[in-house]
Tab-separated table of C-alpha atoms and ligand atoms in Angstrom:
chain	number	residue	atom	x	y	z
F	225	MET	CA	-73.269	-49.486	-8.995
F	226	PRO	CA	-76.414	-47.800	-10.336
F	227	GLU	CA	-77.265	-44.421	-8.772
F	228	SER	CA	-80.386	-45.899	-7.121
F	229	LEU	CA	-78.296	-48.311	-5.022
F	230	GLU	CA	-76.189	-45.578	-3.475
F	231	PHE	CA	-75.727	-46.264	0.210
F	232	SER	CA	-73.502	-45.712	3.235
F	233	ALA	CA	-72.258	-48.368	5.635
F	234	ILE	CA	-71.643	-48.563	9.360
F	235	ILE	CA	-69.486	-51.477	10.508
F	236	LEU	CA	-69.393	-52.201	14.232
F	237	ALA	CA	-65.949	-53.207	15.403
F	238	ALA	CA	-65.390	-51.696	18.842
F	239	GLY	CA	-65.971	-54.777	20.988
F	240	LYS	CA	-63.182	-56.677	22.685
F	241	GLY	CA	-64.529	-60.056	21.743
F	242	THR	CA	-64.371	-61.526	25.243
F	243	ARG	CA	-65.451	-64.940	23.940
F	244	MET	CA	-62.319	-65.098	21.749
F	245	ARG	CA	-60.212	-65.298	24.968
F	246	SER	CA	-57.315	-63.819	23.076
F	247	PRO	CA	-55.237	-60.636	23.572
F	248	LEU	CA	-55.960	-59.568	19.983
F	249	PRO	CA	-59.065	-57.388	19.326
F	250	LYS	CA	-61.673	-59.701	17.798
F	251	VAL	CA	-61.964	-58.128	14.350
F	252	LEU	CA	-58.197	-58.342	13.826
F	253	HIS	CA	-58.162	-62.123	14.059
F	254	PRO	CA	-57.161	-63.484	10.674
F	255	VAL	CA	-59.564	-65.492	8.572
F	256	ALA	CA	-57.695	-67.377	5.844
F	257	GLY	CA	-54.819	-64.915	6.130
F	258	HIS	CA	-56.637	-61.568	6.292
F	259	PRO	CA	-58.012	-59.829	9.401
F	260	MET	CA	-61.802	-60.196	9.574
F	261	ILE	CA	-62.250	-56.445	9.431
F	262	TYR	CA	-60.009	-56.202	6.345
F	263	ARG	CA	-62.306	-58.631	4.555
F	264	ILE	CA	-65.563	-56.911	5.370
F	265	VAL	CA	-64.290	-53.383	4.707
F	266	SER	CA	-62.753	-54.307	1.354
F	267	GLU	CA	-65.953	-56.053	0.227
F	268	MET	CA	-67.993	-53.058	1.384
F	269	VAL	CA	-65.804	-50.557	-0.458
F	270	ALA	CA	-65.862	-52.790	-3.567
F	271	SER	CA	-69.660	-52.898	-3.497
F	272	GLY	CA	-69.686	-49.135	-3.975
F	273	ALA	CA	-70.573	-47.752	-0.531
F	274	LYS	CA	-70.221	-43.994	-0.782
F	275	GLU	CA	-68.955	-43.944	2.801
F	276	THR	CA	-67.761	-46.827	4.974
F	277	ARG	CA	-67.709	-45.862	8.638
F	278	ILE	CA	-66.088	-48.208	11.119
F	279	VAL	CA	-66.841	-47.955	14.816
F	280	VAL	CA	-63.647	-48.696	16.735
F	281	GLY	CA	-62.902	-48.981	20.452
F	282	VAL	CA	-60.777	-51.810	21.797
F	283	GLY	CA	-57.488	-51.770	19.857
F	284	ALA	CA	-58.726	-48.710	17.928
F	285	GLU	CA	-55.318	-47.730	16.564
F	286	LEU	CA	-54.551	-51.217	15.295
F	287	VAL	CA	-57.942	-51.517	13.607
F	288	GLN	CA	-57.509	-48.049	12.112
F	289	ARG	CA	-54.202	-49.098	10.571
F	290	VAL	CA	-55.935	-51.933	8.734
F	291	VAL	CA	-59.085	-50.150	7.538
F	292	GLU	CA	-57.966	-46.639	6.638
F	293	PRO	CA	-55.773	-47.695	3.697
F	294	LEU	CA	-58.858	-49.491	2.321
F	295	GLY	CA	-60.884	-46.280	2.363
F	296	GLY	CA	-62.706	-46.778	5.683
F	297	VAL	CA	-63.275	-43.902	8.104
F	298	CYS	CA	-63.048	-44.617	11.840
F	299	PHE	CA	-65.314	-43.350	14.638
F	300	VAL	CA	-64.436	-44.074	18.241
F	301	GLN	CA	-66.954	-45.589	20.652
F	302	LYS	CA	-65.637	-44.570	24.065
F	303	LYS	CA	-67.352	-47.260	26.153
F	304	GLN	CA	-68.739	-50.487	24.733
F	305	GLU	CA	-72.352	-50.145	25.859
F	306	GLY	CA	-73.963	-52.193	23.138
F	307	THR	CA	-74.570	-52.277	19.411
F	308	ALA	CA	-77.019	-49.332	19.418
F	309	ASP	CA	-74.509	-47.144	21.222
F	310	ALA	CA	-71.913	-48.270	18.674
F	311	VAL	CA	-74.130	-47.202	15.759
F	312	ALA	CA	-74.696	-43.835	17.461
F	313	SER	CA	-70.917	-43.354	17.709
F	314	ALA	CA	-70.721	-43.349	13.894
F	315	GLU	CA	-72.580	-39.984	13.833
F	316	PRO	CA	-75.434	-41.209	11.630
F	317	ASP	CA	-77.050	-37.731	11.726
F	318	THR	CA	-74.525	-36.674	9.079
F	319	LEU	CA	-75.686	-39.423	6.680
F	320	THR	CA	-78.387	-39.420	4.005
F	321	GLY	CA	-79.946	-42.203	1.893
F	322	PRO	CA	-79.918	-45.922	2.722
F	323	VAL	CA	-77.588	-47.052	5.512
F	324	LEU	CA	-76.370	-50.627	5.861
F	325	VAL	CA	-75.367	-51.626	9.398
F	326	ILE	CA	-73.321	-54.781	10.027
F	327	GLY	CA	-71.076	-56.262	12.733
F	328	GLY	CA	-67.379	-56.422	11.849
F	329	ASP	CA	-67.356	-60.093	12.840
F	330	HIS	CA	-68.980	-61.441	9.658
F	331	PRO	CA	-65.999	-62.299	7.477
F	332	LEU	CA	-67.819	-64.390	4.871
F	333	VAL	CA	-70.096	-61.659	3.533
F	334	THR	CA	-69.167	-60.539	0.039
F	335	LYS	CA	-69.792	-57.621	-2.287
F	336	LYS	CA	-72.426	-59.758	-4.009
F	337	ASP	CA	-74.346	-60.198	-0.744
F	338	PHE	CA	-74.313	-56.454	-0.087
F	339	GLU	CA	-75.553	-55.770	-3.604
F	340	TYR	CA	-78.335	-58.330	-3.218
F	341	ILE	CA	-79.424	-57.010	0.193
F	342	LEU	CA	-79.550	-53.406	-1.055
F	343	SER	CA	-81.461	-54.251	-4.197
F	344	GLU	CA	-83.987	-56.249	-2.134
F	345	PHE	CA	-84.376	-53.309	0.242
F	346	LYS	CA	-84.988	-50.974	-2.705
F	347	LYS	CA	-87.763	-53.234	-3.955
F	348	THR	CA	-89.726	-52.921	-0.708
F	349	GLU	CA	-91.490	-49.945	0.776
F	350	ALA	CA	-90.007	-50.861	4.133
F	351	ALA	CA	-88.482	-48.380	6.536
F	352	LEU	CA	-86.202	-51.087	7.869
F	353	ALA	CA	-85.036	-54.473	6.616
F	354	VAL	CA	-83.320	-57.125	8.717
F	355	VAL	CA	-81.338	-59.885	7.046
F	356	THR	CA	-82.315	-63.215	8.589
F	357	CYS	CA	-81.606	-66.878	7.989
F	358	GLU	CA	-82.658	-70.266	9.330
F	359	LEU	CA	-80.071	-72.184	11.322
F	360	GLU	CA	-80.284	-75.785	12.522
F	361	ASN	CA	-78.350	-74.734	15.633
F	362	PRO	CA	-79.304	-71.101	16.264
F	363	GLY	CA	-77.084	-70.936	19.403
F	364	SER	CA	-76.458	-67.403	20.701
F	365	TYR	CA	-78.019	-65.570	17.749
F	366	GLY	CA	-80.877	-63.147	18.308
F	367	ARG	CA	-84.212	-64.858	17.516
F	368	ILE	CA	-86.674	-63.449	14.978
F	369	ILE	CA	-90.178	-63.084	16.411
F	370	ARG	CA	-92.980	-62.949	13.858
F	371	HIS	CA	-96.669	-62.068	14.353
F	372	HIS	CA	-98.985	-63.352	11.620
F	373	GLY	CA	-95.911	-64.049	9.543
F	374	GLN	CA	-94.694	-60.455	9.841
F	375	LEU	CA	-91.373	-59.554	11.455
F	376	TYR	CA	-92.249	-58.193	14.888
F	377	SER	CA	-89.125	-58.051	17.064
F	378	ILE	CA	-85.722	-59.559	17.801
F	379	VAL	CA	-85.031	-61.209	21.146
F	380	GLU	CA	-81.430	-61.795	22.205
F	381	ALA	CA	-80.679	-65.386	23.170
F	382	LYS	CA	-79.568	-64.214	26.616
F	383	ASP	CA	-82.971	-62.628	27.234
F	384	ALA	CA	-85.045	-65.359	25.590
F	385	SER	CA	-87.412	-67.902	27.165
F	386	ALA	CA	-86.921	-71.624	26.497
F	387	GLU	CA	-89.814	-71.418	24.017
F	388	THR	CA	-88.258	-68.487	22.091
F	389	LEU	CA	-84.895	-70.244	21.992
F	390	LYS	CA	-86.499	-72.964	19.857
F	391	ILE	CA	-86.979	-70.485	16.988
F	392	LYS	CA	-84.602	-71.267	14.143
F	393	GLU	CA	-84.871	-67.997	12.244
F	394	VAL	CA	-82.088	-65.702	13.447
F	395	ASN	CA	-80.868	-62.155	13.087
F	396	THR	CA	-77.681	-62.173	10.974
F	397	GLY	CA	-76.772	-58.756	12.389
F	398	ILE	CA	-77.199	-56.995	9.026
F	399	TYR	CA	-79.760	-54.222	8.670
F	400	VAL	CA	-80.697	-51.628	6.043
F	401	MET	CA	-82.774	-48.513	6.651
F	402	THR	CA	-82.914	-44.951	5.512
F	403	ALA	CA	-80.798	-42.463	7.438
F	404	GLU	CA	-84.058	-40.728	8.435
F	405	VAL	CA	-85.490	-43.839	10.084
F	406	LEU	CA	-82.194	-44.571	11.775
F	407	ASN	CA	-81.931	-41.083	13.221
F	408	GLU	CA	-85.523	-41.084	14.370
F	409	TYR	CA	-85.465	-44.357	16.349
F	410	LEU	CA	-81.838	-44.831	17.413
F	411	PRO	CA	-82.050	-42.232	20.231
F	412	LYS	CA	-85.132	-44.004	21.594
F	413	ILE	CA	-83.387	-47.324	22.248
F	414	GLY	CA	-82.991	-48.049	25.967
F	415	ASN	CA	-80.926	-50.529	27.948
F	416	LYS	CA	-83.522	-52.394	29.999
F	417	ASN	CA	-82.366	-55.947	29.393
F	418	GLU	CA	-80.347	-58.775	30.912
F	419	GLN	CA	-77.022	-57.062	30.143
F	420	ASN	CA	-77.999	-53.380	30.551
F	421	GLU	CA	-76.772	-52.801	27.027
F	422	TYR	CA	-78.223	-50.664	24.261
F	423	TYR	CA	-79.268	-53.294	21.710
F	424	PHE	CA	-79.525	-52.099	18.120
F	425	THR	CA	-81.952	-54.970	17.543
F	426	ASP	CA	-84.574	-53.010	19.523
F	427	ILE	CA	-84.972	-50.702	16.526
F	428	VAL	CA	-87.264	-53.384	15.055
F	429	SER	CA	-89.926	-53.221	17.784
F	430	LEU	CA	-89.641	-49.414	17.971
F	431	CYS	CA	-90.340	-49.167	14.242
F	432	LYS	CA	-93.253	-51.584	14.557
F	433	GLU	CA	-94.785	-49.692	17.482
F	434	ASN	CA	-94.734	-46.558	15.353
F	435	GLY	CA	-96.435	-48.191	12.400
F	436	GLU	CA	-93.372	-48.375	10.173
F	437	ILE	CA	-93.039	-51.203	7.663
F	438	VAL	CA	-90.339	-53.625	8.712
F	439	THR	CA	-89.312	-56.535	6.568
F	440	ALA	CA	-86.952	-59.502	6.612
F	441	ILE	CA	-84.566	-60.307	3.770
F	442	LYS	CA	-83.453	-63.922	3.665
F	443	GLY	CA	-79.684	-64.270	3.440
F	444	GLY	CA	-77.646	-67.409	2.838
F	445	ALA	CA	-76.281	-69.262	5.857
F	446	HIS	CA	-72.772	-67.929	5.136
F	447	VAL	CA	-74.035	-64.377	5.708
F	448	SER	CA	-74.917	-65.250	9.269
F	449	GLU	CA	-71.627	-67.034	9.944
F	450	GLY	CA	-70.355	-64.661	12.604
F	451	VAL	CA	-67.203	-65.188	14.601
F	452	ASN	CA	-67.519	-65.023	18.360
F	453	ASP	CA	-64.991	-67.658	19.485
F	454	GLN	CA	-61.920	-69.483	18.229
F	455	LYS	CA	-63.912	-72.431	16.914
F	456	GLN	CA	-66.058	-70.183	14.747
F	457	LEU	CA	-62.892	-68.387	13.594
F	458	ALA	CA	-61.387	-71.673	12.397
F	459	GLN	CA	-64.688	-72.572	10.740
F	460	ALA	CA	-64.718	-69.236	8.881
F	461	SER	CA	-61.180	-69.865	7.583
F	462	THR	CA	-62.205	-73.329	6.442
F	463	SER	CA	-65.168	-71.875	4.534
F	464	ILE	CA	-62.994	-69.299	2.774
F	465	PHE	CA	-60.302	-71.830	1.845
F	466	GLN	CA	-63.024	-74.096	0.472
F	467	ARG	CA	-64.467	-71.192	-1.545
F	468	LYS	CA	-61.033	-70.490	-3.081
F	469	ALA	CA	-60.387	-74.171	-3.815
F	470	ASP	CA	-63.805	-74.413	-5.526
F	471	GLN	CA	-62.959	-71.421	-7.733
F	472	LEU	CA	-59.586	-72.895	-8.686
F	473	MET	CA	-61.071	-76.323	-9.418
F	474	ASP	CA	-63.700	-74.627	-11.621
F	475	ASP	CA	-60.743	-73.129	-13.503
F	476	GLY	CA	-59.099	-76.534	-14.003
F	477	VAL	CA	-56.624	-76.708	-11.153
F	478	ILE	CA	-56.275	-80.249	-9.799
F	479	ILE	CA	-56.572	-80.191	-6.028
F	480	ILE	CA	-56.292	-83.666	-4.617
F	481	ASP	CA	-57.835	-82.958	-1.208
F	482	PRO	CA	-59.383	-79.468	-0.993
F	483	LYS	CA	-60.240	-79.897	2.686
F	484	ASN	CA	-56.552	-80.112	3.487
F	485	THR	CA	-55.254	-77.470	1.068
F	486	TYR	CA	-54.920	-73.833	2.078
F	487	ILE	CA	-54.816	-71.251	-0.709
F	488	GLU	CA	-55.407	-67.586	0.129
F	489	ASP	CA	-57.544	-65.218	-1.974
F	490	ASP	CA	-54.816	-63.332	-3.864
F	491	VAL	CA	-53.145	-66.482	-5.205
F	492	VAL	CA	-53.405	-67.205	-8.941
F	493	VAL	CA	-52.932	-70.761	-10.253
F	494	ALA	CA	-53.166	-71.789	-13.901
F	495	SER	CA	-55.050	-74.853	-15.074
F	496	GLY	CA	-53.448	-78.283	-15.167
F	497	THR	CA	-51.395	-77.670	-12.051
F	498	VAL	CA	-51.671	-80.365	-9.399
F	499	ILE	CA	-51.739	-79.442	-5.728
F	500	TYR	CA	-51.234	-82.128	-3.098
F	501	PRO	CA	-52.612	-82.067	0.469
F	502	GLY	CA	-51.022	-79.987	3.185
F	503	VAL	CA	-49.931	-77.202	0.832
F	504	TYR	CA	-50.289	-73.593	2.096
F	505	ILE	CA	-50.046	-70.782	-0.474
F	506	ARG	CA	-50.154	-67.142	0.607
F	507	GLY	CA	-49.908	-63.555	-0.622
F	508	LYS	CA	-49.687	-62.442	-4.221
F	509	THR	CA	-48.352	-65.771	-5.474
F	510	LYS	CA	-48.649	-66.735	-9.141
F	511	ILE	CA	-48.252	-70.317	-10.323
F	512	GLY	CA	-48.208	-71.304	-13.988
F	513	SER	CA	-49.772	-74.317	-15.668
F	514	HIS	CA	-48.703	-77.968	-15.425
F	515	CYS	CA	-46.831	-77.549	-12.163
F	516	VAL	CA	-46.833	-80.160	-9.419
F	517	ILE	CA	-46.843	-78.935	-5.846
F	518	GLU	CA	-46.168	-81.898	-3.593
F	519	PRO	CA	-47.372	-82.261	0.007
F	520	ASN	CA	-46.573	-79.749	2.725
F	521	CYS	CA	-45.014	-77.009	0.632
F	522	PHE	CA	-45.317	-73.453	2.037
F	523	ILE	CA	-45.305	-70.761	-0.643
F	524	GLU	CA	-45.594	-67.017	-0.063
F	525	LYS	CA	-45.306	-64.149	-2.565
F	526	ALA	CA	-43.745	-66.347	-5.235
F	527	GLU	CA	-43.787	-66.253	-9.014
F	528	ILE	CA	-43.621	-69.736	-10.443
F	529	GLY	CA	-43.536	-70.501	-14.159
F	530	GLN	CA	-44.878	-73.521	-16.033
F	531	SER	CA	-44.111	-77.205	-15.451
F	532	VAL	CA	-42.242	-76.513	-12.251
F	533	VAL	CA	-42.108	-79.297	-9.677
F	534	LEU	CA	-41.988	-78.347	-6.031
F	535	LYS	CA	-41.195	-81.528	-4.162
F	536	ALA	CA	-42.501	-82.223	-0.678
F	537	GLY	CA	-41.721	-79.932	2.226
F	538	THR	CA	-40.341	-77.042	0.194
F	539	TYR	CA	-40.478	-73.557	1.784
F	540	ILE	CA	-40.521	-70.523	-0.524
F	541	VAL	CA	-40.902	-66.849	0.357
F	542	ASP	CA	-40.608	-63.973	-2.125
F	543	ALA	CA	-38.818	-65.901	-4.872
F	544	LYS	CA	-39.166	-66.528	-8.614
F	545	ILE	CA	-38.804	-69.861	-10.378
F	546	ASP	CA	-38.766	-70.161	-14.140
F	547	ASN	CA	-40.194	-72.962	-16.322
F	548	ASN	CA	-39.292	-76.660	-15.983
F	549	SER	CA	-37.256	-76.355	-12.822
F	550	SER	CA	-37.436	-78.828	-9.983
F	551	ILE	CA	-37.130	-77.733	-6.367
F	552	GLY	CA	-36.804	-79.891	-3.240
F	553	PRO	CA	-37.746	-82.059	-1.458
F	554	TYR	CA	-37.088	-79.888	1.601
F	555	ALA	CA	-35.548	-76.915	-0.189
F	556	HIS	CA	-35.644	-73.374	1.202
F	557	LEU	CA	-35.874	-70.449	-1.216
F	558	ARG	CA	-35.555	-67.175	0.691
F	559	PRO	CA	-36.364	-63.623	-0.436
F	560	GLN	CA	-34.924	-62.182	-3.632
F	561	THR	CA	-34.027	-65.533	-5.077
F	562	GLU	CA	-34.488	-66.144	-8.793
F	563	VAL	CA	-34.134	-69.616	-10.206
F	564	GLY	CA	-33.903	-69.876	-13.995
F	565	LYS	CA	-35.298	-72.431	-16.446
F	566	ASP	CA	-34.468	-76.167	-16.304
F	567	CYS	CA	-32.698	-75.909	-12.954
F	568	LYS	CA	-32.450	-78.446	-10.220
F	569	ILE	CA	-32.439	-77.414	-6.599
F	570	GLY	CA	-32.312	-80.624	-4.588
F	571	ASN	CA	-32.907	-81.697	-1.019
F	572	PHE	CA	-31.726	-79.512	1.873
F	573	VAL	CA	-30.565	-76.696	-0.373
F	574	GLU	CA	-31.019	-73.087	0.784
F	575	LEU	CA	-30.868	-70.076	-1.529
F	576	LYS	CA	-31.000	-66.464	-0.351
F	577	LYS	CA	-30.790	-63.325	-2.538
F	578	THR	CA	-29.335	-65.483	-5.267
F	579	LYS	CA	-29.733	-65.549	-9.032
F	580	PHE	CA	-29.401	-69.103	-10.264
F	581	GLY	CA	-28.948	-69.356	-14.045
F	582	ASP	CA	-30.732	-71.582	-16.551
F	583	GLY	CA	-29.746	-75.244	-16.489
F	584	SER	CA	-27.737	-74.989	-13.261
F	585	LYS	CA	-27.857	-77.546	-10.482
F	586	ALA	CA	-27.365	-77.636	-6.738
F	587	SER	CA	-28.631	-81.115	-6.092
F	588	HIS	CA	-27.864	-81.761	-2.435
F	589	LEU	CA	-27.153	-80.057	0.898
F	590	ALA	CA	-25.915	-76.647	-0.217
F	591	TYR	CA	-26.150	-72.955	0.719
F	592	LEU	CA	-25.995	-70.093	-1.752
F	593	GLY	CA	-26.412	-66.603	-0.279
F	594	ASP	CA	-25.816	-63.273	-2.067
F	595	ALA	CA	-24.671	-65.175	-5.123
F	596	GLU	CA	-24.928	-64.769	-8.863
F	597	VAL	CA	-24.746	-68.130	-10.567
F	598	GLY	CA	-24.487	-68.340	-14.358
F	599	LYS	CA	-25.875	-70.979	-16.705
F	600	ASN	CA	-25.185	-74.723	-16.551
F	601	VAL	CA	-23.221	-74.524	-13.341
F	602	ASN	CA	-22.849	-77.571	-11.125
F	603	PHE	CA	-22.728	-76.705	-7.442
F	604	GLY	CA	-21.621	-79.795	-5.540
F	605	CYS	CA	-23.035	-81.577	-2.537
F	606	GLY	CA	-22.307	-79.885	0.781
F	607	SER	CA	-20.823	-76.770	-0.830
F	608	ILE	CA	-21.568	-73.270	0.422
F	609	THR	CA	-20.970	-69.613	-0.238
F	610	VAL	CA	-19.463	-67.992	2.847
F	611	ASN	CA	-21.225	-64.659	2.543
F	612	TYR	CA	-21.146	-63.352	6.130
F	613	ALA	CA	-17.804	-61.968	7.265
F	614	LEU	CA	-16.294	-61.094	10.632
F	615	ASP	CA	-17.173	-57.433	10.029
F	616	LYS	CA	-20.836	-58.598	10.070
F	617	LYS	CA	-21.329	-57.566	6.449
F	618	LYS	CA	-22.556	-59.703	3.569
F	619	TYR	CA	-20.347	-60.259	0.528
F	620	LYS	CA	-21.093	-61.512	-2.941
F	621	THR	CA	-20.057	-64.653	-4.787
F	622	ILE	CA	-20.129	-64.730	-8.580
F	623	ILE	CA	-19.996	-68.042	-10.415
F	624	ASP	CA	-19.819	-67.682	-14.186
F	625	ASP	CA	-21.428	-69.990	-16.769
F	626	GLU	CA	-20.376	-73.637	-17.039
F	627	SER	CA	-18.377	-73.639	-13.785
F	628	PHE	CA	-18.099	-76.789	-11.714
F	629	VAL	CA	-17.875	-76.613	-7.951
F	630	GLY	CA	-17.026	-79.999	-6.403
F	631	SER	CA	-18.455	-81.325	-3.160
F	632	ASP	CA	-17.849	-79.816	0.261
F	633	CYS	CA	-16.341	-76.528	-0.942
F	634	GLN	CA	-16.439	-73.125	0.702
F	635	LEU	CA	-16.417	-70.109	-1.591
F	636	ILE	CA	-15.341	-67.317	0.747
F	637	ALA	CA	-16.871	-64.074	-0.522
F	638	PRO	CA	-16.172	-61.725	-2.117
F	639	VAL	CA	-14.955	-64.136	-4.740
F	640	ARG	CA	-15.543	-64.935	-8.411
F	641	LEU	CA	-15.196	-68.081	-10.470
F	642	GLY	CA	-14.623	-67.297	-14.156
F	643	LYS	CA	-16.395	-69.073	-16.998
F	644	GLY	CA	-15.847	-72.831	-16.942
F	645	ALA	CA	-13.737	-72.680	-13.751
F	646	MET	CA	-13.454	-75.848	-11.652
F	647	VAL	CA	-13.045	-76.181	-7.918
F	648	GLY	CA	-11.801	-79.493	-6.494
F	649	ALA	CA	-13.777	-81.159	-3.719
F	650	GLY	CA	-13.033	-80.000	-0.184
F	651	SER	CA	-11.549	-76.658	-1.223
F	652	ALA	CA	-11.818	-73.351	0.617
F	653	ILE	CA	-11.604	-70.699	-2.110
F	654	THR	CA	-10.528	-67.190	-1.091
F	655	LYS	CA	-9.110	-65.879	-4.362
F	656	ASP	CA	-10.835	-65.374	-7.724
F	657	VAL	CA	-10.440	-68.340	-10.072
F	658	PRO	CA	-9.778	-67.377	-13.700
F	659	ALA	CA	-11.944	-68.731	-16.537
F	660	GLY	CA	-11.132	-72.321	-17.408
F	661	ALA	CA	-8.789	-72.802	-14.389
F	662	LEU	CA	-8.874	-75.553	-11.773
F	663	ALA	CA	-8.506	-74.451	-8.153
F	664	VAL	CA	-7.817	-76.906	-5.362
F	665	SER	CA	-7.046	-75.818	-1.827
F	666	ARG	CA	-6.897	-78.860	0.375
F	667	SER	CA	-3.897	-80.430	2.095
F	668	LYS	CA	-2.184	-83.353	0.416
F	669	GLN	CA	-3.132	-86.838	1.541
F	670	ILE	CA	-0.519	-88.484	3.779
F	671	MET	CA	-0.066	-92.256	3.714
F	672	LYS	CA	1.585	-94.393	6.394
F	673	GLU	CA	1.989	-98.004	5.350
F	674	ASN	CA	1.385	-100.730	7.964
F	675	TYR	CA	0.597	-98.124	10.571
F	676	GLN	CA	0.335	-99.312	14.231
F	677	PRO	CA	-1.879	-97.099	16.369
F	678	LYS	CA	-0.132	-95.666	19.477
F	679	ALA	CA	-1.393	-94.161	22.694
F	680	PRO	CA	-1.251	-90.306	22.573
F	681	SER	CA	1.541	-90.237	25.229
F	682	GLN	CA	3.822	-92.306	22.913
F	683	LEU	CA	3.413	-89.998	19.939
F	684	SER	CA	6.449	-87.920	19.026
F	685	LYS	CA	5.896	-84.183	18.421
F	686	ASN	CA	5.979	-84.729	14.639
F	687	GLU	CA	3.369	-87.411	14.685
F	688	GLU	CA	0.918	-85.233	16.694
L	163	UD1	C1	-75.485	-59.498	17.637
L	163	UD1	C2	-76.990	-59.243	17.669
L	163	UD1	C3	-77.723	-60.587	17.498
L	163	UD1	C4	-77.306	-61.228	16.198
L	163	UD1	C5	-75.773	-61.359	16.126
L	163	UD1	C6	-75.367	-61.766	14.734
L	163	UD1	C7	-77.327	-57.316	19.155
L	163	UD1	C8	-77.768	-56.876	20.485
L	163	UD1	N1	-77.331	-58.636	18.935
L	163	UD1	O1	-75.173	-60.323	18.735
L	163	UD1	O2	-79.119	-60.374	17.481
L	163	UD1	O3	-77.892	-62.496	16.057
L	163	UD1	O4	-75.142	-60.101	16.383
L	163	UD1	O5	-73.999	-61.979	14.670
L	163	UD1	O6	-76.994	-56.484	18.343
L	163	UD1	N2	-69.920	-53.930	19.108
L	163	UD1	C9	-69.458	-52.644	19.247
L	163	UD1	N3	-69.735	-51.962	20.393
L	163	UD1	C10	-70.458	-52.487	21.394
L	163	UD1	C11	-70.947	-53.809	21.243
L	163	UD1	C12	-70.665	-54.512	20.092
L	163	UD1	O7	-68.786	-52.118	18.359
L	163	UD1	O8	-70.688	-51.781	22.401
L	163	UD1	C13	-69.601	-54.668	17.868
L	163	UD1	C14	-68.749	-55.886	18.143
L	163	UD1	O9	-67.375	-55.549	18.053
L	163	UD1	C15	-69.185	-56.839	17.033
L	163	UD1	C16	-70.608	-56.410	16.706
L	163	UD1	O10	-70.793	-55.144	17.287
L	163	UD1	O11	-68.365	-56.689	15.884
L	163	UD1	C17	-71.640	-57.376	17.278
L	163	UD1	O12	-71.447	-57.502	18.669
L	163	UD1	P1	-71.461	-58.891	19.402
L	163	UD1	O13	-71.200	-58.654	20.843
L	163	UD1	O14	-70.639	-59.872	18.683
L	163	UD1	O15	-73.025	-59.242	19.234
L	163	UD1	P2	-73.677	-60.670	19.248
L	163	UD1	O16	-73.789	-61.143	20.652
L	163	UD1	O17	-73.023	-61.558	18.280
L	164	CA	CA1	-71.199	-61.408	16.980
């Protein structure tokens, strides 16, 4: 940021957000996976604010925990007596240079918007600039009153006449002024209004009355998109998901139905990958090129190579999948799982803390936990590692390259199958199986020719 754009920011986030009707402080409600206040503070810090002050009150400690690691500094507003009182709580008398004031409930505003607003402010001679926009349905926003085309005052919807309510130009709740102007007029704001609150918006008429130049900067509609209730919260998430989908599509990702696809900001997807509807991708997930992500997959913190197919309904958290593997439908990859190249993980297969080697398969109904599986292993249908013992500890199963585990087997850990070992279907394996050996541990089949069923009371002891 050039020297001339140096500024400080005050973000108002002390209110409870009564209209949210939720136990969570308003600014902590998540918008597309990140708390509102996290979004605005990170964009503010990224735009080069020399200081970002956040006014906290309701849920102060929780808000503090989110914003301090981002570089924000918190100031407590003891009683929520209005936006002007909130600004005063940020101790503006210790600031110099331009100050940008914004409500913490505007999650769609970006670094670019802040840069634009500040550069516009610099171009004017104004003491104060208010960012406004035109809305088809101006609802509860403060209305912009102009005299001879000049910004004159802001009237809150609650205090407005029917005539004033018709005005479509609204206050977005973003203001820029010099610290001097702020400190001169802020103490003069009173609370004579419908709600007996100190409205920061009154700074406009105070400036005007004292002959200061006040100007409006037109912002895009997204700048005004504040969140005051659950419907607006959902709308804000939708806008951010759409923004991310647009970016990915510009980069060549094929998203079949962007309105029903949910990809959070930190996700990276390479071009040529196809994403079906109902997919939700979170956290620092990376997906390579030419993958297919079928409907209703949930993916969090995953690293996925190229040409991987995730079939419908697959659930992945904190796992890695290498190139050309196919997962699902309805597979569950749990944390610390690594699937190699050319693998097949089929339907209803769960893997936890398991390394699964290149070319290996677990095609149906299986559980592998705390396991190390070599290359080209076949893990049969219905087979499991029994990793949790009576002492409530987890034990490891090692399956070396080329082993074959038949269907419906239990490998009771700790246990190891050597290279090329085979386990017959229906076996419970408690001892290590040497390389190349076959282990079978099921009872022999008994045959009774021409058997006539008997009532239980007629059975001899032996037959029972
Ligand atoms: C405010 C503006 C309105 C504008 C709208 C844009 C005022 C009086 N009104 O109305 O003109 O159109 O924003 O979104 O400023 N807060 C505090 N302490 C308080 C009161 C509020 O920190 O004592 C914080 C809230 O947590 C919120 C922000 O200030 O983040 C705005 O408050 P809110 O009650 O949402 O104001 P609006 O009614 O939306
Ligand atoms: Ca608001």
